[in-house]
Structure formats: structure tokens, C-alpha cells
């Protein structure tokens, strides 16, 4: 089986007590990132409650969080969407701190963490500086996350290419998807779809990666049991 991710310089989680805290931290952080899958549910629930028909093709994600109603835009469950933006921002920051030892140490590690903090704060700011309160202010609030998400995925692709090829390829795919969405959004093609092509890759990357890391201890225990049974069977047969 391919190991999706593991801490830098560490082949596998050792079983001694000294590393139990790291195992628990990585598992807890991985589980936190799996909660990002709930973001899609929050979007669907909020969109369903719209007074008018919400269009995933032509309406923006930010429209789900507006607090004022117009004839074409009215989101009664805006609190759900805005709370989700804040939660996603916090989980982004917590995950980057919790998983920092999976990254190359030194400047590269803290560059990723710093960018993740920028993304997290900017994502949370989406819920505080709403589009109905001023388009320019809202744009300035979301712009850092809009730009930094691509930089993070590109840096992960480059820096992890030799050490963790599978993670690097996964990062490259997400980066390419996001950049393609950015180009299509700039052209003006179906803003609802293209905006999600820009926004979704990084949360998807985090959710899938978090799930893989959270399941790592279970996979290792299963492998250890298989080895133990194999060794027992070999001794018995001899």
C-alpha cells in the first residue's frame, strides 16, 4: 500500500509512548480537516433555503452569506453559511499548525504555515465583510485567500516532489484546477461554477489529506497485526 503522507524524516509512527502525543495530535488534526466535507452540505442547505431559486451556475458563493434581501438575492440561512466560513478559516489555520512537521523544516515549513494563516483569516473575513455591505471591502477581504491558495498548492507540489510524490501530484492537480478556474472566472464564464473551481480545490485537498493522515494509525496497526500473525504462523510451522 502507498503511504500517502508521513512526518518529515519519519518512516512510520513508532509504537513507543514518547510519540503518542504526536500520533494523537496528527489524528485529531486529520479528523478536524475531514470536517471540511461538511462545507458542501452547508452550501446545499443554505442554497435550498433561498427565497428565490439559487443558481450554482450564476450566483456566487458570497451570495449565500448576504444578510439583506433584494428581489433576486435573499438568503435566510446566511448565519449557517457565514459560520461555516469562519469555521473553515479556523480549521485551515489549526490544520497547518498541527501538520507542520509533515513539511520540510525551516523557512519552507513556516512559509506554508504563514500562507495558511493568511488563507484562514481571509476566509473567515468573508463572513465579516459581506458583499451586501460593500463590494470593494468584501473583495479586499477575500483577495488574500484567493491568491494564497494557489501559491500554497504550487509550493507543496515543488517542495514535496522528491520526498512525497503522491502528495505532490495531488497538490499539482488541485493547483491546476484552481488556476484553470481563475482564468475562466476572469473571462466571465458562469461565475458560480468557475468561482467554485477556484475555491474548492484547497478545501478538497485538506479534507482528503486530513482523512489520509487520520487513518494512518489504523493502517499501521493493521499492518503490524498482519506482520505479527505472519511471524506467529511461521514459528508455528517451524
Coordinates of C-alpha atoms in Angstrom, one line a residue:
X1 CA 0.0 0.0 0.0
X2 CA 1.2 3.5 -0.8
X3 CA 1.8 5.8 2.3
X4 CA 0.0 9.0 1.4
X5 CA 1.7 11.2 3.9
X6 CA 4.1 10.9 6.9
X7 CA 6.0 13.3 9.1
X8 CA 9.3 14.7 7.6
X9 CA 12.2 12.4 8.4
X10 CA 10.0 9.7 9.9
X11 CA 9.2 6.5 8.1
X12 CA 6.3 5.4 10.2
X13 CA 4.8 6.2 13.6
X14 CA 6.9 4.3 16.2
X15 CA 4.8 2.5 18.8
X16 CA 6.7 3.8 21.9
X17 CA 5.0 6.1 24.4
X18 CA 7.2 9.1 23.7
X19 CA 5.5 9.6 20.3
X20 CA 1.9 9.1 21.4
X21 CA 1.2 12.8 21.7
X22 CA 2.3 13.3 18.1
X23 CA 0.1 10.4 16.9
X24 CA -2.9 11.9 18.8
X25 CA -2.2 15.4 17.5
X26 CA -2.0 14.2 13.9
X27 CA -5.1 12.1 14.2
X28 CA -7.1 14.8 15.9
X29 CA -6.0 17.4 13.3
X30 CA -6.7 15.0 10.5
X31 CA -10.2 14.4 11.9
X32 CA -10.7 18.2 12.1
X33 CA -9.8 18.5 8.4
X34 CA -12.3 15.8 7.4
X35 CA -15.0 18.1 8.8
X36 CA -14.3 20.3 5.7
X37 CA -16.5 17.8 3.8
X38 CA -19.4 19.4 5.7
X39 CA -18.8 22.7 3.9
X40 CA -20.6 21.3 0.8
X41 CA -23.5 20.3 3.0
X42 CA -23.7 23.9 4.4
X43 CA -23.7 25.3 0.9
X44 CA -26.5 23.0 -0.2
X45 CA -28.6 23.6 2.9
X46 CA -28.2 27.4 2.7
X47 CA -29.0 27.4 -1.0
X48 CA -32.1 25.3 -0.6
X49 CA -33.5 27.9 1.9
X50 CA -33.2 30.8 -0.6
X51 CA -36.4 32.8 -1.1
X52 CA -35.7 32.7 -4.9
X53 CA -34.1 29.9 -6.8
X54 CA -30.3 29.8 -6.1
X55 CA -28.2 29.0 -9.2
X56 CA -24.9 27.2 -8.7
X57 CA -24.1 28.3 -12.2
X58 CA -24.6 32.0 -12.0
X59 CA -24.8 33.0 -8.3
X60 CA -21.7 33.5 -6.3
X61 CA -20.7 31.7 -3.1
X62 CA -20.7 35.0 -1.2
X63 CA -24.4 35.5 -2.2
X64 CA -25.2 32.6 0.3
X65 CA -23.9 34.8 3.2
X66 CA -25.7 38.1 2.4
X67 CA -27.8 39.5 5.2
X68 CA -30.0 41.8 3.2
X69 CA -32.7 40.7 0.8
X70 CA -33.2 42.0 -2.8
X71 CA -35.7 40.8 -5.4
X72 CA -33.0 38.4 -6.8
X73 CA -30.9 37.6 -3.7
X74 CA -32.2 36.5 -0.3
X75 CA -30.5 34.0 2.0
X76 CA -32.5 33.3 5.2
X77 CA -29.8 30.9 6.4
X78 CA -26.9 33.3 5.9
X79 CA -25.8 32.6 9.5
X80 CA -25.2 29.0 8.6
X81 CA -23.0 30.0 5.6
X82 CA -21.1 32.7 7.5
X83 CA -20.5 30.5 10.5
X84 CA -19.1 27.9 8.0
X85 CA -16.7 30.4 6.5
X86 CA -15.4 31.2 10.0
X87 CA -15.1 27.6 10.9
X88 CA -13.3 26.8 7.6
X89 CA -10.8 29.6 8.3
X90 CA -10.1 28.4 11.8
X91 CA -9.7 24.7 10.7
X92 CA -7.3 25.8 8.0
X93 CA -5.0 27.5 10.5
X94 CA -5.3 24.7 13.1
X95 CA -4.5 22.1 10.5
X96 CA -1.5 23.9 9.2
X97 CA -0.1 24.2 12.7
X98 CA -0.9 20.6 13.6
X99 CA 0.6 19.2 10.4
X100 CA 3.6 21.4 10.1
X101 CA 6.1 18.6 10.8
X102 CA 4.9 16.9 7.6
X103 CA 6.6 19.7 5.7
X104 CA 10.3 20.3 5.1
X105 CA 11.7 22.0 8.1
X106 CA 12.9 25.6 8.3
X107 CA 11.8 28.5 6.1
X108 CA 9.7 26.3 3.7
X109 CA 7.7 24.9 6.6
X110 CA 6.9 28.3 8.1
X111 CA 6.2 29.8 4.7
X112 CA 3.4 27.3 4.2
X113 CA 2.1 27.9 7.7
X114 CA 2.1 31.7 7.2
X115 CA 0.2 31.4 4.0
X116 CA -2.3 29.0 5.6
X117 CA -2.9 31.6 8.3
X118 CA -3.5 34.3 5.7
X119 CA -5.9 32.0 3.9
X120 CA -7.7 31.1 7.1
X121 CA -8.1 34.7 8.2
X122 CA -9.2 35.8 4.8
X123 CA -11.7 33.0 4.6
X124 CA -13.1 34.0 8.0
X125 CA -13.2 37.6 6.9
X126 CA -15.6 36.6 4.1
X127 CA -18.3 36.3 6.8
X128 CA -17.4 39.6 8.4
X129 CA -17.2 41.9 5.3
X130 CA -20.2 40.8 3.3
X131 CA -20.8 41.7 -0.3
X132 CA -24.0 43.5 0.5
X133 CA -22.1 45.8 2.9
X134 CA -19.7 46.9 0.1
X135 CA -18.3 45.0 -2.9
X136 CA -14.9 46.6 -2.7
X137 CA -14.3 45.9 1.0
X138 CA -15.6 42.3 0.5
X139 CA -13.2 41.8 -2.4
X140 CA -10.3 43.1 -0.4
X141 CA -11.2 40.7 2.4
X142 CA -11.3 37.6 0.2
X143 CA -8.4 38.5 -2.1
X144 CA -5.6 37.2 0.1
X145 CA -7.2 33.8 0.3
X146 CA -8.0 33.9 -3.4
X147 CA -4.3 34.4 -4.3
X148 CA -2.5 32.5 -1.5
X149 CA -4.4 29.2 -2.0
X150 CA -2.7 28.7 -5.4
X151 CA 0.7 29.7 -4.1
X152 CA 0.4 27.1 -1.3
X153 CA -0.6 24.3 -3.6
X154 CA 2.2 25.2 -6.1
X155 CA 4.8 25.3 -3.3
X156 CA 3.6 22.0 -1.9
X157 CA 4.0 20.5 -5.4
X158 CA 7.5 21.7 -5.8
X159 CA 8.8 21.1 -2.3
X160 CA 7.3 17.6 -1.8
X161 CA 8.0 16.3 -5.3
X162 CA 11.1 14.3 -4.2
X163 CA 10.0 13.2 -0.7
X164 CA 6.3 12.5 -1.2
X165 CA 5.5 12.2 -4.8
X166 CA 1.8 11.2 -4.4
X167 CA 1.1 14.2 -2.2
X168 CA 2.9 16.4 -4.8
X169 CA 0.9 15.0 -7.7
X170 CA -2.3 15.5 -5.7
X171 CA -1.3 19.1 -4.9
X172 CA -0.4 19.8 -8.6
X173 CA -3.9 18.5 -9.7
X174 CA -5.6 20.8 -7.2
X175 CA -3.4 23.8 -8.1
X176 CA -4.1 23.2 -11.8
X177 CA -7.8 23.1 -11.2
X178 CA -7.8 26.3 -9.2
X179 CA -5.7 28.2 -11.7
X180 CA -7.9 27.0 -14.5
X181 CA -10.9 28.2 -12.6
X182 CA -9.2 31.6 -12.1
X183 CA -8.7 32.0 -15.8
X184 CA -12.3 31.0 -16.6
X185 CA -13.6 33.4 -13.9
X186 CA -11.6 36.2 -15.3
X187 CA -13.1 35.5 -18.7
X188 CA -16.5 35.7 -17.2
X189 CA -17.8 32.2 -17.7
X190 CA -20.6 31.1 -15.4
X191 CA -19.4 32.7 -12.2
X192 CA -21.0 30.2 -9.9
X193 CA -19.1 27.3 -11.5
X194 CA -15.8 29.0 -12.1
X195 CA -15.7 30.5 -8.6
X196 CA -16.1 27.1 -7.2
X197 CA -13.3 25.8 -9.4
X198 CA -11.1 28.5 -7.8
X199 CA -12.4 27.9 -4.2
X200 CA -13.0 24.1 -3.9
X201 CA -9.5 22.7 -4.7
X202 CA -7.8 23.7 -1.5
X203 CA -10.6 22.6 0.9
X204 CA -10.8 19.4 -1.0
X205 CA -7.0 18.9 -0.7
X206 CA -7.3 19.5 3.0
X207 CA -10.2 17.2 3.5
X208 CA -8.7 14.3 1.5
X209 CA -5.2 14.8 3.1
X210 CA -6.7 15.0 6.6
X211 CA -8.6 11.8 6.1
X212 CA -5.5 10.0 4.9
X213 CA -3.5 11.2 7.9
X214 CA -6.3 10.4 10.3
X215 CA -6.4 6.9 9.0
X216 CA -2.7 6.4 9.1
X217 CA -2.5 5.0 12.7
X218 CA -5.3 2.5 11.8
X219 CA -3.4 1.4 8.7
X220 CA -0.2 0.9 10.6
X221 CA -1.9 -1.1 13.4
X222 CA -3.4 -3.3 10.7
X223 CA 0.0 -3.8 9.1
X224 CA 1.5 -4.6 12.5
X225 CA -1.2 -7.2 13.2
X226 CA -0.6 -8.8 9.8
X227 CA 3.1 -9.0 10.5
X228 CA 2.6 -10.4 13.9
X229 CA 0.2 -13.1 12.7
X230 CA 2.6 -13.9 9.9
X231 CA 5.5 -14.3 12.3
X232 CA 3.4 -16.4 14.6
X233 CA 2.3 -18.7 11.8
X234 CA 6.0 -19.0 10.6
X235 CA 7.1 -20.0 14.1
X236 CA 4.3 -22.5 14.5
X237 CA 5.0 -24.1 11.1
X238 CA 8.7 -24.5 12.1

